[in-house]
Each structure stands twice: as structure tokens, then as C-alpha cells.
Short mmCIF file of C-alpha atoms in Angstrom, two decimals:
data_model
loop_
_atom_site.label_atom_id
_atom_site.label_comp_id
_atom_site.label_asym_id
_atom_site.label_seq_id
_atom_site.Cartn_x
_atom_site.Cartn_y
_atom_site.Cartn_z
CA UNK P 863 121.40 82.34 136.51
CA UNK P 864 119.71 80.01 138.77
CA UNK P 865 116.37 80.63 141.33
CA UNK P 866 116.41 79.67 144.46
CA UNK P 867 112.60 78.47 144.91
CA UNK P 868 112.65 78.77 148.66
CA UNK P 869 114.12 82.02 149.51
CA UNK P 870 113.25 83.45 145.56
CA UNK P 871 116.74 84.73 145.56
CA UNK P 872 119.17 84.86 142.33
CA UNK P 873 122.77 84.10 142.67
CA UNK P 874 124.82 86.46 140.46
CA UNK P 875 122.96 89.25 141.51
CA UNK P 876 122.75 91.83 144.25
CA UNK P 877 121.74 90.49 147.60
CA UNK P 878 117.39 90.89 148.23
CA UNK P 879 118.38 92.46 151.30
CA UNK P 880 116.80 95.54 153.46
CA UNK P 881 119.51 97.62 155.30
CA UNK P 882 117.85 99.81 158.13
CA UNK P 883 119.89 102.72 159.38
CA UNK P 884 120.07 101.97 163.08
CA UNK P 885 121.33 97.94 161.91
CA UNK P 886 124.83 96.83 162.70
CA UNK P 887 127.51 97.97 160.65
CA UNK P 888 130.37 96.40 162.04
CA UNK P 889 131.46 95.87 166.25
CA UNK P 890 135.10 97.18 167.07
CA UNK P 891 136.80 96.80 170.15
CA UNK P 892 138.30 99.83 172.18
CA UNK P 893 139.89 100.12 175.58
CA UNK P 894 140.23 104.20 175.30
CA UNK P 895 141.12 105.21 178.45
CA UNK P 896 139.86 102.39 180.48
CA UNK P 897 142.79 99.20 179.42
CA UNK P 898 139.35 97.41 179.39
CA UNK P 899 138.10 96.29 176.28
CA UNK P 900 134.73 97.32 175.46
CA UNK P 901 132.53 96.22 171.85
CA UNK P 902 131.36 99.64 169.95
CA UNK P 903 128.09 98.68 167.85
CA UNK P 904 128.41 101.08 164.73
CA UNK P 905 125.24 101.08 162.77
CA UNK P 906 124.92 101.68 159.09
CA UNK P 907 123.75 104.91 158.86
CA UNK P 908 126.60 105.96 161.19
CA UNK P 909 129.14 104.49 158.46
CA UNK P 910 127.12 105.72 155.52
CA UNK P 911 127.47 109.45 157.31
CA UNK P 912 131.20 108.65 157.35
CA UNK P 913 131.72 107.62 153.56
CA UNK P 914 129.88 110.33 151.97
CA UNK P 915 131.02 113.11 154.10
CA UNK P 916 134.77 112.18 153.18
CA UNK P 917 134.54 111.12 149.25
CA UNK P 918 132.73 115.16 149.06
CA UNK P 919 134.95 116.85 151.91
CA UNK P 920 137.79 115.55 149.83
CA UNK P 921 136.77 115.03 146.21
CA UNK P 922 137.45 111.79 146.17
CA UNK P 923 137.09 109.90 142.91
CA UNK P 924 137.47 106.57 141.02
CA UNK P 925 141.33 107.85 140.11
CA UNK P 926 142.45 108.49 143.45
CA UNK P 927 144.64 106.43 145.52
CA UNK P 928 144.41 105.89 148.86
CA UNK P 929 147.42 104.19 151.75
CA UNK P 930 146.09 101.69 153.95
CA UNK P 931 148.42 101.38 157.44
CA UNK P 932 145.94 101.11 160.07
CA UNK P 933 145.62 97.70 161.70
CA UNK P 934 141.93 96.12 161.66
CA UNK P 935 141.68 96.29 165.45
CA UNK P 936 141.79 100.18 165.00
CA UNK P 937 138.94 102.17 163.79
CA UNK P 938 140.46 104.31 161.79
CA UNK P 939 141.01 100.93 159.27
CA UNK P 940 137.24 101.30 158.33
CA UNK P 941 137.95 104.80 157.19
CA UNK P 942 140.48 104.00 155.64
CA UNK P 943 138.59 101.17 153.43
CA UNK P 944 134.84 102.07 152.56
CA UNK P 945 135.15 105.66 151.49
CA UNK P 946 137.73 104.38 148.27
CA UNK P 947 136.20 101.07 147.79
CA UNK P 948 132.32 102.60 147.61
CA UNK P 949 133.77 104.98 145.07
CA UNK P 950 136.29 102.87 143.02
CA UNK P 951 139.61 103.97 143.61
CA UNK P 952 142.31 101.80 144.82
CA UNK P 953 143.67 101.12 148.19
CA UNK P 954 147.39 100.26 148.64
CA UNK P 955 148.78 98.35 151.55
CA UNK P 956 152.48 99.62 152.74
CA UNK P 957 154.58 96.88 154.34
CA UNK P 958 155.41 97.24 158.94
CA UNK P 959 158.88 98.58 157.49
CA UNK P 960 158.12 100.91 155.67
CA UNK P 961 155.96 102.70 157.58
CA UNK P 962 158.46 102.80 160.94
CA UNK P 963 160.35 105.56 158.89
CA UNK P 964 159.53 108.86 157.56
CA UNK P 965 161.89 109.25 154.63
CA UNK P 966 161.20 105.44 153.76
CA UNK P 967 157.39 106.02 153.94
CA UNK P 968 157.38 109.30 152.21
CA UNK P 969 159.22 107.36 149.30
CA UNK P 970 156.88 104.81 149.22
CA UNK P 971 153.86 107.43 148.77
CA UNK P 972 155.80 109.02 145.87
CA UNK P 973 156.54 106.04 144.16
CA UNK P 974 152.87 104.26 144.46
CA UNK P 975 151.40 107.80 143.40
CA UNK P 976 149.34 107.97 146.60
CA UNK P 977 146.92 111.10 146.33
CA UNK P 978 144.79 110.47 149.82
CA UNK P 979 147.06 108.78 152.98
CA UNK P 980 146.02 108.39 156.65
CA UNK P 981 148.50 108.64 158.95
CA UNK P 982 148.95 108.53 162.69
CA UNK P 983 149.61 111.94 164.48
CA UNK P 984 153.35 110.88 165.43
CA UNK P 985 153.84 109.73 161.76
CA UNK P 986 152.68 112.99 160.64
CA UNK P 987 154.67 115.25 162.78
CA UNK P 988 157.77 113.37 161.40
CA UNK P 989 156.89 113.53 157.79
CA UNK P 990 156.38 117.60 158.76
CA UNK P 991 160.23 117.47 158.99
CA UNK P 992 161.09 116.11 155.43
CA UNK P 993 161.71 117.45 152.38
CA UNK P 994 158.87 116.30 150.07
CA UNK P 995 159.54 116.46 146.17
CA UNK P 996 157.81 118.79 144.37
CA UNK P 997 155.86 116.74 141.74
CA UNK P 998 154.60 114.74 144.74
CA UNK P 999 150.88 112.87 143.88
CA UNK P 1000 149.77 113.46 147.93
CA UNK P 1001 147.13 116.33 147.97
CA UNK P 1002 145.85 115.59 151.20
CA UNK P 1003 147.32 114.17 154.32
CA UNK P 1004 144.92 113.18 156.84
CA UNK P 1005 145.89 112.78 160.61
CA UNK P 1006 144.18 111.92 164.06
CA UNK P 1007 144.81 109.63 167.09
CA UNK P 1008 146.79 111.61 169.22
CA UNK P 1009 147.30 115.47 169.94
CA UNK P 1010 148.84 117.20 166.90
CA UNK P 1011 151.59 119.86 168.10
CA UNK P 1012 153.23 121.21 164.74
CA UNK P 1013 152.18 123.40 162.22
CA UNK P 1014 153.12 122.69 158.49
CA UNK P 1015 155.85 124.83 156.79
CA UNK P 1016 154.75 126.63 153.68
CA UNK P 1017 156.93 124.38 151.57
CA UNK P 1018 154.46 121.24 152.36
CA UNK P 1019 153.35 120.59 148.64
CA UNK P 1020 149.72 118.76 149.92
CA UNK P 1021 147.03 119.68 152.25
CA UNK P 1022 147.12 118.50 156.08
CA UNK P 1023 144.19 117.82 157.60
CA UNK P 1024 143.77 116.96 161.72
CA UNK P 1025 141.08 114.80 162.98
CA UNK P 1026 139.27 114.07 165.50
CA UNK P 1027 137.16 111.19 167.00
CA UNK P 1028 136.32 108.41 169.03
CA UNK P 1029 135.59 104.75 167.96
CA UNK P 1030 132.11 105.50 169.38
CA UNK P 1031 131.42 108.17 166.70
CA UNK P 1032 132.34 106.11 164.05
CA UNK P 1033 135.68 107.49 163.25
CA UNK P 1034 135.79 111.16 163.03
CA UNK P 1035 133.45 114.12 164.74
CA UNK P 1036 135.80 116.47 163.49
CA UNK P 1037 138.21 117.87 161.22
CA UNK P 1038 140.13 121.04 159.76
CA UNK P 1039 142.70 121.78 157.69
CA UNK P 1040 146.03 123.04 159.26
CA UNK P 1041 147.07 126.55 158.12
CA UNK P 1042 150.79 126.77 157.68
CA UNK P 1043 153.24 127.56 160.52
CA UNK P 1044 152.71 130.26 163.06
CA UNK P 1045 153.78 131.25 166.64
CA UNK P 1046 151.31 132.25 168.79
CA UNK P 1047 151.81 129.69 171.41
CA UNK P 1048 148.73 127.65 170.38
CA UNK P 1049 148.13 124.02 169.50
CA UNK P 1050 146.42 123.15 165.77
CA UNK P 1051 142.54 122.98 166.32
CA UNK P 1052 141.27 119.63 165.86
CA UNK P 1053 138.83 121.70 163.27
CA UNK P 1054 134.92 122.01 163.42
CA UNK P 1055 132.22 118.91 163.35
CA UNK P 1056 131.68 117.10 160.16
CA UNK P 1057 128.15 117.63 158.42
CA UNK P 1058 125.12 116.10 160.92
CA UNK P 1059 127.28 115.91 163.87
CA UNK P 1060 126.57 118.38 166.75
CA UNK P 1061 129.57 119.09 169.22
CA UNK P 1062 128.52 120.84 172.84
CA UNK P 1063 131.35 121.74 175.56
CA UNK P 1064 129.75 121.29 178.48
CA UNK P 1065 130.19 121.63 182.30
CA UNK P 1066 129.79 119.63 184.88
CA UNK P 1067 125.51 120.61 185.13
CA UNK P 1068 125.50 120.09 181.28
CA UNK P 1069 125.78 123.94 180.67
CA UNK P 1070 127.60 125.03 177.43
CA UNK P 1071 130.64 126.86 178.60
CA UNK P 1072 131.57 130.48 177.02
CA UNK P 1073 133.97 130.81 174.40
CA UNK P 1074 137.57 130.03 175.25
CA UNK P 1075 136.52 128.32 178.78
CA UNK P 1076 137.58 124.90 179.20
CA UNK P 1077 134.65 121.83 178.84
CA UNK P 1078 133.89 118.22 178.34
CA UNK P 1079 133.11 117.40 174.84
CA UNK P 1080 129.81 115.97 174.06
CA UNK P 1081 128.98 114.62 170.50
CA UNK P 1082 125.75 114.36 168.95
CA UNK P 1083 124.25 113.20 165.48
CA UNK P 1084 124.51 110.74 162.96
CA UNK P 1085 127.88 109.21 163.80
CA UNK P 1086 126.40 107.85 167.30
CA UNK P 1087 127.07 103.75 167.83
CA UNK P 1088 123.99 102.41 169.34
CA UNK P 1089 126.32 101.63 171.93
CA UNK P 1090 128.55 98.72 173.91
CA UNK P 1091 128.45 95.17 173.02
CA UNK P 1092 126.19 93.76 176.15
CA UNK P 1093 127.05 96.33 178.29
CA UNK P 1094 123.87 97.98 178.50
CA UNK P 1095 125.04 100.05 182.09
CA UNK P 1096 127.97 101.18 180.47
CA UNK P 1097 125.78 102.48 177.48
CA UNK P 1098 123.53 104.17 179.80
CA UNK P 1099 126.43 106.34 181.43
CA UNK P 1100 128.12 107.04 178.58
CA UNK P 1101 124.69 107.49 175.87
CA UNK P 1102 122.74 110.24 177.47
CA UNK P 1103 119.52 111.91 176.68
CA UNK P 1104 120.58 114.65 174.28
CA UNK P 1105 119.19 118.51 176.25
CA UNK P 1106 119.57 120.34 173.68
CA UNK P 1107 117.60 118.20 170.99
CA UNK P 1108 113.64 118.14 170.27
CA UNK P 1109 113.51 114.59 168.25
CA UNK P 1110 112.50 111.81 171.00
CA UNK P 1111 115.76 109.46 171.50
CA UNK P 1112 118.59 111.62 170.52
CA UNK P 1113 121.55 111.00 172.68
CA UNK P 1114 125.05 112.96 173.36
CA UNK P 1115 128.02 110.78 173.61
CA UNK P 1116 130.13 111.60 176.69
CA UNK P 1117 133.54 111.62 175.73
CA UNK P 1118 135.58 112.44 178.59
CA UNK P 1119 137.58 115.01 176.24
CA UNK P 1120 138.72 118.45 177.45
CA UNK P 1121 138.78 121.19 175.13
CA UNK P 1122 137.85 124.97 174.69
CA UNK P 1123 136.44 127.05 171.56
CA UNK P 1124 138.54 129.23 169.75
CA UNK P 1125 137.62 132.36 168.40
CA UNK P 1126 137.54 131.28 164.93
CA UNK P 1127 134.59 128.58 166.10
CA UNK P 1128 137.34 125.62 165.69
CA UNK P 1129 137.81 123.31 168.54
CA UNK P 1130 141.01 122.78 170.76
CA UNK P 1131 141.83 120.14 172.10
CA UNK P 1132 143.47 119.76 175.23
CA UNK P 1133 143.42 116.42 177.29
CA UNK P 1134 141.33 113.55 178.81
CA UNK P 1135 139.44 114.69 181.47
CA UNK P 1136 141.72 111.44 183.46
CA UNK P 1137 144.84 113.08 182.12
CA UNK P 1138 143.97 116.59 183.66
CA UNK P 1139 146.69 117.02 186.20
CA UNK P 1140 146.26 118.02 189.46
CA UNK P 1141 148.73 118.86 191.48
CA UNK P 1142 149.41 120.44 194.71
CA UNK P 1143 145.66 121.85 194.27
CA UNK P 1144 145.96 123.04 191.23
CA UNK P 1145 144.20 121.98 187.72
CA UNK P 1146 146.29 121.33 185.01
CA UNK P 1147 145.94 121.13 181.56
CA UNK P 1148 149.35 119.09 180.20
CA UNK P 1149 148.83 120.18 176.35
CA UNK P 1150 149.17 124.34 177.58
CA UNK P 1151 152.55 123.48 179.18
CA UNK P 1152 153.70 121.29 176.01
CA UNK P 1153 152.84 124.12 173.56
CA UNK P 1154 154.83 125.74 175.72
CA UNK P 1155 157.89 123.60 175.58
CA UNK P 1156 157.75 123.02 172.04
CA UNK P 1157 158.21 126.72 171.08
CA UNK P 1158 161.62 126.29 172.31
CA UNK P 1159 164.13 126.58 169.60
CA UNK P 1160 165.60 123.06 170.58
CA UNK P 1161 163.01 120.78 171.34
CA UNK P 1162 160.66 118.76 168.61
CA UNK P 1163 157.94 117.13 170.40
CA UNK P 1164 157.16 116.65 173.63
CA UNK P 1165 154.90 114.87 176.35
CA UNK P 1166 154.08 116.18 179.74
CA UNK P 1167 152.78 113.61 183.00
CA UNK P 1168 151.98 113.58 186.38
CA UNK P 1169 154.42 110.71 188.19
CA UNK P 1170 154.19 110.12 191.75
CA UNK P 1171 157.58 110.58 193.35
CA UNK P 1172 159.13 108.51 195.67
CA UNK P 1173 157.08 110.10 198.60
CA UNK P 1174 153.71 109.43 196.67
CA UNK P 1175 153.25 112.98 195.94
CA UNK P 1176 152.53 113.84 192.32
CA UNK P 1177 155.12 115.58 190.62
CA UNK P 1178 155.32 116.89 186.75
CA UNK P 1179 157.52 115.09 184.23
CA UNK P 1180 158.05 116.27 180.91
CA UNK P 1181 159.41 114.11 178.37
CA UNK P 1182 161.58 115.73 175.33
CA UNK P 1183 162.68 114.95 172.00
CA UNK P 1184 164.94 117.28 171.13
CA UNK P 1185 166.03 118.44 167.46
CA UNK P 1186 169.19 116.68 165.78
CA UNK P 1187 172.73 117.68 167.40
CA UNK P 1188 171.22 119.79 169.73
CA UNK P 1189 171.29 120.02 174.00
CA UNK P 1190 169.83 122.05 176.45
CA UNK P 1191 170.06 122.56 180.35
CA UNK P 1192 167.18 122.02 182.51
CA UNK P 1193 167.97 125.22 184.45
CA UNK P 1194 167.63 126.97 180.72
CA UNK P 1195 164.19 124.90 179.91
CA UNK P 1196 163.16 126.33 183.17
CA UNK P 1197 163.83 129.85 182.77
CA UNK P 1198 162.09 129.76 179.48
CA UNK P 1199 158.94 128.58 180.61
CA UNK P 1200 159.33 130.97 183.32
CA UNK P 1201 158.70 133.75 180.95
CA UNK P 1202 155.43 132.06 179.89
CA UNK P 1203 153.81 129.68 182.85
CA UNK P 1204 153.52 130.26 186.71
CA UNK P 1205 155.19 128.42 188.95
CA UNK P 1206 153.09 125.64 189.70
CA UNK P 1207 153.41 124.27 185.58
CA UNK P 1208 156.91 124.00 185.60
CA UNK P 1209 158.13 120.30 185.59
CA UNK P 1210 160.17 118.91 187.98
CA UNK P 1211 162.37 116.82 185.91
CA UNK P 1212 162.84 116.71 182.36
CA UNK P 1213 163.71 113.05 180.42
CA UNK P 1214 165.60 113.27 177.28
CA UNK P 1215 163.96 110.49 174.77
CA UNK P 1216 165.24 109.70 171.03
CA UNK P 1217 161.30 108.98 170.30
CA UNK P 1218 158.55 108.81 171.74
CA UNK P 1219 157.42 105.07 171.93
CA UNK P 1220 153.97 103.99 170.14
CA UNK P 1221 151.26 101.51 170.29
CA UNK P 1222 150.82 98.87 167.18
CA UNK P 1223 148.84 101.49 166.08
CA UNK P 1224 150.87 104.40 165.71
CA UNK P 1225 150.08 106.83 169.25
CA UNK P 1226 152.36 107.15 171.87
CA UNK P 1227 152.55 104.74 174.31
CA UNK P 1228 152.19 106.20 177.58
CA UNK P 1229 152.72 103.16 179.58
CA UNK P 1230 156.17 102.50 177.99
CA UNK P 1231 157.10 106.08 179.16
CA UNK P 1232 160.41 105.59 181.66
CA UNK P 1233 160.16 106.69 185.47
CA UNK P 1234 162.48 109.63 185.61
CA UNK P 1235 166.43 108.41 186.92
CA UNK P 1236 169.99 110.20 186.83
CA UNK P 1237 170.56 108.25 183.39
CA UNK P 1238 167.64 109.87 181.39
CA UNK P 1239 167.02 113.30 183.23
CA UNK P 1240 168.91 116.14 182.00
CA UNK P 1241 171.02 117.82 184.31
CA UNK P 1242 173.26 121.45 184.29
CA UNK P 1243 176.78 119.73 182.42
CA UNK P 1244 179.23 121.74 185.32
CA UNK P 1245 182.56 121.61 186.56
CA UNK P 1246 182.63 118.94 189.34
CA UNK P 1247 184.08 121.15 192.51
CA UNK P 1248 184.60 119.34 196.16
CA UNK P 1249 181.96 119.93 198.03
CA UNK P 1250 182.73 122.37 201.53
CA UNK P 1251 181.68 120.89 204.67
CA UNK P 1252 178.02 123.27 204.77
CA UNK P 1253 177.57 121.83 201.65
CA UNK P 1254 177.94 118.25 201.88
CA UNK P 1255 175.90 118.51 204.80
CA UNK P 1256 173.28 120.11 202.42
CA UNK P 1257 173.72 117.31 200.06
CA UNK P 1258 172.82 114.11 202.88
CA UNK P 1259 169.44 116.40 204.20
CA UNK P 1260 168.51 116.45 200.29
CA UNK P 1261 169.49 112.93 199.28
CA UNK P 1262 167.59 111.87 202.37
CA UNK P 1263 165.13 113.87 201.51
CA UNK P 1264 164.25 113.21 197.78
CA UNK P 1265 165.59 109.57 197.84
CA UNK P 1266 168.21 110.08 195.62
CA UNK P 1267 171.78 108.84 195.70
CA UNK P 1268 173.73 111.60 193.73
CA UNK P 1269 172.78 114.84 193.78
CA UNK P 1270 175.64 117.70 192.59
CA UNK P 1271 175.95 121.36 194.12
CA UNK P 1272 173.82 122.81 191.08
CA UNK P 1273 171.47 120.59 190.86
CA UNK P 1274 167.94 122.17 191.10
CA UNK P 1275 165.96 121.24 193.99
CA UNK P 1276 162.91 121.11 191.89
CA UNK P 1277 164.22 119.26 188.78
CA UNK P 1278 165.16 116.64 191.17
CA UNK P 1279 161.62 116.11 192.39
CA UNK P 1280 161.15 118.68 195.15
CA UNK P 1281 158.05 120.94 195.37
CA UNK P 1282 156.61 123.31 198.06
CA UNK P 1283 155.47 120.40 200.48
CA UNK P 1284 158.92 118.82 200.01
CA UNK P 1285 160.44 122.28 200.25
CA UNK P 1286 158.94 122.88 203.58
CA UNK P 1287 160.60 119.79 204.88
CA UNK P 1288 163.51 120.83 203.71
CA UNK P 1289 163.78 123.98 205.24
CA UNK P 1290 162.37 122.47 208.82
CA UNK P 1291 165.39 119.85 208.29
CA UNK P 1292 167.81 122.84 207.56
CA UNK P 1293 166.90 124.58 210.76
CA UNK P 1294 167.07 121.90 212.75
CA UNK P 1295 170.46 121.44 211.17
CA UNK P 1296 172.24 124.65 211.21
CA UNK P 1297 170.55 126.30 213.96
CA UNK P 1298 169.41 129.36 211.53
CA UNK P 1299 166.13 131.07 210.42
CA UNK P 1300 165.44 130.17 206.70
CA UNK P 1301 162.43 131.29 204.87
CA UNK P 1302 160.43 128.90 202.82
CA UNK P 1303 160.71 131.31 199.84
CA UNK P 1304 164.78 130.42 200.24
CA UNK P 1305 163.98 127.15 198.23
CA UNK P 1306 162.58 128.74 195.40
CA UNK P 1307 165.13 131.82 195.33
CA UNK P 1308 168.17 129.44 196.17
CA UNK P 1309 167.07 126.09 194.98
CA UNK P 1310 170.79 124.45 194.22
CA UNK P 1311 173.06 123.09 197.37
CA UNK P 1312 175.63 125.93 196.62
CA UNK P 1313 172.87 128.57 197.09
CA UNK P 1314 171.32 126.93 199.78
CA UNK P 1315 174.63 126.61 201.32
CA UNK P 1316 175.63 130.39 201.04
CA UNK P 1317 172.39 131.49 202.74
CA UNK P 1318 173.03 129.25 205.64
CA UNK P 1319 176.50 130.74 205.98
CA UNK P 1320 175.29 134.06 205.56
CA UNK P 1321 172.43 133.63 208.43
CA UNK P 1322 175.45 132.08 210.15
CA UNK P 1323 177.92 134.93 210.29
CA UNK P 1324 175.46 137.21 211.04
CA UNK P 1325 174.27 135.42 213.78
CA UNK P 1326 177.44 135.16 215.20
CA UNK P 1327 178.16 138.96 214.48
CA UNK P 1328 175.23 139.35 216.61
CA UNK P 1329 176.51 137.41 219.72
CA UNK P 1330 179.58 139.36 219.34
CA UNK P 1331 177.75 142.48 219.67
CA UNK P 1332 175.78 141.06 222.74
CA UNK P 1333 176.30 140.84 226.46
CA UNK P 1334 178.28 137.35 225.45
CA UNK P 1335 175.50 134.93 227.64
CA UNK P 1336 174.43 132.79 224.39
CA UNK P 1337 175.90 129.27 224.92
#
């Protein structure tokens, strides 16, 4: 071993080095929200939270072995890294492949004897769906990212475990395990805040909000970055001066997250506070009409947007992967969430996807979502008939109207893109039209071009029975 007179340092040995809490970790990069990369400055103490919380939340020991699929640009990497490596157990890498399929992936686990494995939410929902082999080495299945929708079926022979965190609070804020399957129309809780984090949901004065009201999540406690790269304004809107703390300096991270508190005292999740939807005056929450759609026998997973149509006026879009060999009508889809949502949550058009598309790091990639067309929106499968001469004047005033250029005699007004605004057009155009009195409520109770088209003749007739009855002066 040889000294180094100036600095009095031994090579061979461990570095003569004195690590501070608040000093930098490690700097990620993270767009969130934004599409504008921003620098999060983890410090060590935030990390060292991190590692020992998960090697005792999940036993972890020198024999375990852990999957590695994150990319390095995504936080999630660094848990997926320090907690084995500061313990001794061994990380294994799985190959783009592999990981692109569920049965392929699943195999790999099995055959590398993978106890501990990270994956991304989509990922997870798909390995939900296979059969797993009993002797399996998984005990725990950890997943985060993006919203988790499915519930585990009591066959599942490991423990799954939903997540939740942003890059700012170094990974995770907080988790639960998943109980197995039920159906009583709610999401799985993204759990309760890992030990020395504090989670407030807030209003818009900074108030905590009851139980079971929706509010912005703020994070507090040991997981806090010091904040963005040379962006000290950004840090200052973002890191504020924690209310509900004594100790001088503690902050609350502002994460622009909407959720509510469930009885239990987990945490549900329910959108960005930029992805709250609102439309036609009223608030949305996307996730409560998802949970919705994905109790339906058919569908798998689902995604639900806010598109502007080809008027500019915001319109909802839900997006559907259905189960294999099966099909569904959009009039059905509609009557079942009928039963379960008002009015103003039904979507106006539903797409039909084969999956969902993701990011290079696993969540669904909203941007690559497809504008709603006739080739990807489903549509009521009947007869073709020729159209009678009310009718096809029905079909020009909607085509006109909505901007499309095929619209069928049961086609729903509304799963082509019309709402109330639209529908008040409509029925000023009809007027105009057909010279007869039509109610705006017509739209919603005959919202086809056959319906619409036996109300007019019906006004019609009895219009005309009228003249006959009268003193024979209308022109």
C-alpha cells in the first residue's frame, strides 16, 4: 500500500471522504409534464432514505435477485441499482426483446430465478394476464410510472406492489401492496408514504381537503431534491415553505398530482392537475370514467383524453384495448356507462387500439395517441339501407356540421363528435331546414339520422294535419 504525502490518502483503501446529507447524489433529467427538460439535484440523504426503506420494506438480502430494465435516463434505474448493490445481491440485465413481451419476459424471470423485479405499469398489467408457474422465484413485483387499473387474480403466486413518485422525490413517496381482485368500481391506491415522507392533499389556499375530496398532492420529508439544476425560479415555485412543519427550511414539493384519500388512509390517484378535463364547464377527472370502462366485460385497458374537434371545441376520446376475440358497439359502451356516469363523462368517440403505445421507458405515450377517424373509431356493424329523401337531407346538415364525410343512418350524433353546443346548431339547422319545431332535448333522445329523421316527419304530418283542420290560409 502506498501514501500519498500530499493529500495523506492510501490507495487500496476506502476513500478519506466526508459525505454530508444535503450533498449531491446524482442530477437526472425529467421533462414530466412540461416536454422541457429540467436537472433534479438528489442529495444523499434523499438516496440513503430510498435504499434503506426498500432493502427493510422488502427484506431484501445478499441472496436475492433483482431485474434491471429501466433505462439510465429514468429514475426509477437508481432504484433499481443501489438498494441490491449496497446489500450484495445481484442485479440482472434483460435484453430490449425480451422485455417487449409478457410471456417472453415472464420466462426470462423464471429462468434467471429473479426474486425482486421492477416493472413499468403497462408491463405489469400484461404480466397480470399470464399464467405464472407455480414454483416461480418472484415474491415481489414492484410497479409505478403510470396509473395502475387492474387488480391481481388470486392465482398471482408473488406479491404486487404499486408505486408512486416523482423524480423530484427521489423515486418513490409511496407505495402499497395490491389486494387481489375486486369490483367496486375503484382504481388500486397508489398505497401510503414511505417512512419520513409526509404527503398533504391540499387546495388551492393550501388547506388539507376532507377525506375522499379531490386535492393536489404535496410531498414532504427526506426524499426532497434540493431542487433544479440552475433553475433557481423554477425551484422557488415548485419548493415551497412547508405550513405545516416547525423545523426552519422544510419545504413541500408541489407536484401537480390529483388525488383523494380513501377510507382505508391509502391514496388514489387520479390525474395531473394539466390532464384534468374540462369540458363544456365541467371538471373532469379521466381515471373515474376509465375505471368505469374497464369494468366492462370486454375491454382490458383503457385511456381517456380531451381532443379538440374539428370546430376547436374539446370533445372526450376514449381509447380501448379490448380482450382477445372480442367486439363491442359504441352504442353498447354507451349504455353501459350510462348506468354509472352522467351525461357530460360519456365520450364522444371511442378508438379501438391493439396496445397502447409507450415511451423508451415503458408508459404510454400520449403523444403517439391517433386523432379519432372512420378507420379506428368503432361504429354500430348494421345493415346498410338507402337512405329516404328526409334522411339524406339529415345526413348533408350533419356531415356539414361535424366535418365528416360518411356518416350512416345509426350513427350516434355524439360518438361522431357532437355535444350540446354542436347539438344546438344542429337543431337551429334542422328548423331552418324542415320548417318544424324541434326541441334541443331531440338530439339526445334521437341522436341517429333515422331517429332524427322520424321526428321531423312526425312534426311534419302533424303539422300538416293541422292546416287541414284550419281555415286553409297557410301558404
Amino acid at each position: 500500500m502506498r501514501v500519498l504525502k500530499d493529500k495523506r490518502e492510501t490507495i487500496g483503501g476506502p476513500p478519506q471522504l466526508k459525505i454530508r446529507m444535503d450533498d449531491l447524489a446524482y442530477v437526472i433529467y425529467t421533462s414530466g409534464s412540461t416536454g422541457q427538460p429540467k436537472g433534479v439535484e438528489i442529495p444523499h440523504g434523499g438516496l440513503l432514505n430510498l435504499v434503506s426503506w426498500h432493502q427493510q420494506a422488502f427484506s431484501v438480502t445478499s441472496a436475492d435477485r433483482a431485474s434491471h430494465l429501466a433505462g439510465l435516463s429514468f429514475d426509477a434505474a437508481v432504484w433499481e441499482l443501489w438498494p441490491y448493490l449496497a446489500v450484495g445481491a445481484s442485479i440482472h440485465l434483460v435484453d430490449e426483446f425480451t422485455r417487449k413481451s409478457a410471456e417472453l419476459f415472464r420466462d426470462w424471470l423464471a429462468a434467471h430465478g429473479i426474486t425482486i423485479s421492477f416493472v413499468p405499469t403497462p408491463l405489469a398489467e400484461d404480466l397480470l394476464r399470464v399464467k405464472w408457474p407455480p414454483n416461480t422465484a418472484l415474491r415481489i413485483m414492484l410497479t409505478g410510472g403510470d396509473t395502475l387499473h387492474h387488480y391481481p387474480p388470486p392465482s398471482l403466486p408473488f406479491v404486487l406492489v404499486n408505486n408512486y413518485g416523482p423524480a423530484e422525490c427521489t423515486v418513490v413517496a409511496t407505495s402499497g401492496a395490491v389486494p387481489h381482485e375486486r369490483n367496486d368500481g375503484t382504481l388500486p391506491a397508489i398505497g401510503r408514504p414511505i417512512v419520513n415522507h409526509q404527503v398533504y392533499l391540499l387546495d388551492e389556499q393550501l388547506l388539507p381537503v376532507p377525506p375522499g375530496t379531490v386535492g393536489e398532492i404535496y410531498i414532504a420529508g427526506a426524499g426532497l431534491a434540493r431542487g433544479y439544476r440552475n433553475r433557481p425560479d423554477l425551484t422557488a415555485r415548485k419548493f415551497i415553505s412547508d405550513p405545516f412543519s416547525a423545523k426552519p427550511g422544510s419545504r413541500l414539493y408541489k407536484t401537480g398530482d390529483l388525488a383523494r384519500l380513501l377510507p382505508d388512509g391509502q391514496i388514489s390517484f387520479l390525474c395531473r392537475v394539466d390532464e384534468q378535463i374540462k369540458v363544456r364547464g365541467f371538471r373532469i377527472e379521466p381515471n373515474e370514467i376509465v375505471c368505469a370502462l374497464n369494468q366492462h366485460p370486454v375491454v382490458h385497458e383503457s385511456l381517456v383524453l380531451a381532443r379538440d374537434d374539428s370546430t376547436g371545441v374539446k370533445r372526450l376520446v376514449a381509447y380501448l384495448v379490448l380482450k382477445p376475440d372480442c367486439a363491442v358497439t359504441p352504442k353498447s359502451l354507451r349504455g353501459y356507462l350510462r348506468r354509472r356516469l352522467p351525461e357530460y363523462m360519456l365520450p364522444s368517440a371511442f378508438v379501438r387500439l391493439e396496445a397502447f403505445p409507450l415511451t423508451p421507458n415503458g408508459k404510454i405515450d400520449r403523444a403517439a395517441l391517433p386523432a379519432p377517424d372512420p378507420a379506428n373509431t368503432l361504429r354500430d356493424n348494421l345493415p346498410a339501407e338507402p337512405p329516404t329523401p328526409t334522411q339524406q337531407r339529415v345526413i348533408e346538415i350533419l356531415k356539414a356540421l361535424l366535418g365528416h364525410d360518411r356518416i350512416g343512418l345509426r350513427d350516434d350524433f355524439f360518438l361522431l363528435g357532437g355535444h350540446s353546443l354542436l347539438g344546438a346548431q344542429l337543431i337551429f339547422r334542422l328548423r331552418e331546414t324542415f320548417r318544424v319545431e324541434l326541441a334541443l332535448r331531440t338530439v339526445f333522445d334521437a341522436p341517429t339520422v333515422v331517429a332524427l329523421a322520424e321526428e321531423i316527419e312526425r312534426l311534419a304530418a302533424k303539422r300538416a294535419e293541422t292546416y287541414k283542420g284550419g281555415s286553409g290560409s297557410f301558404a
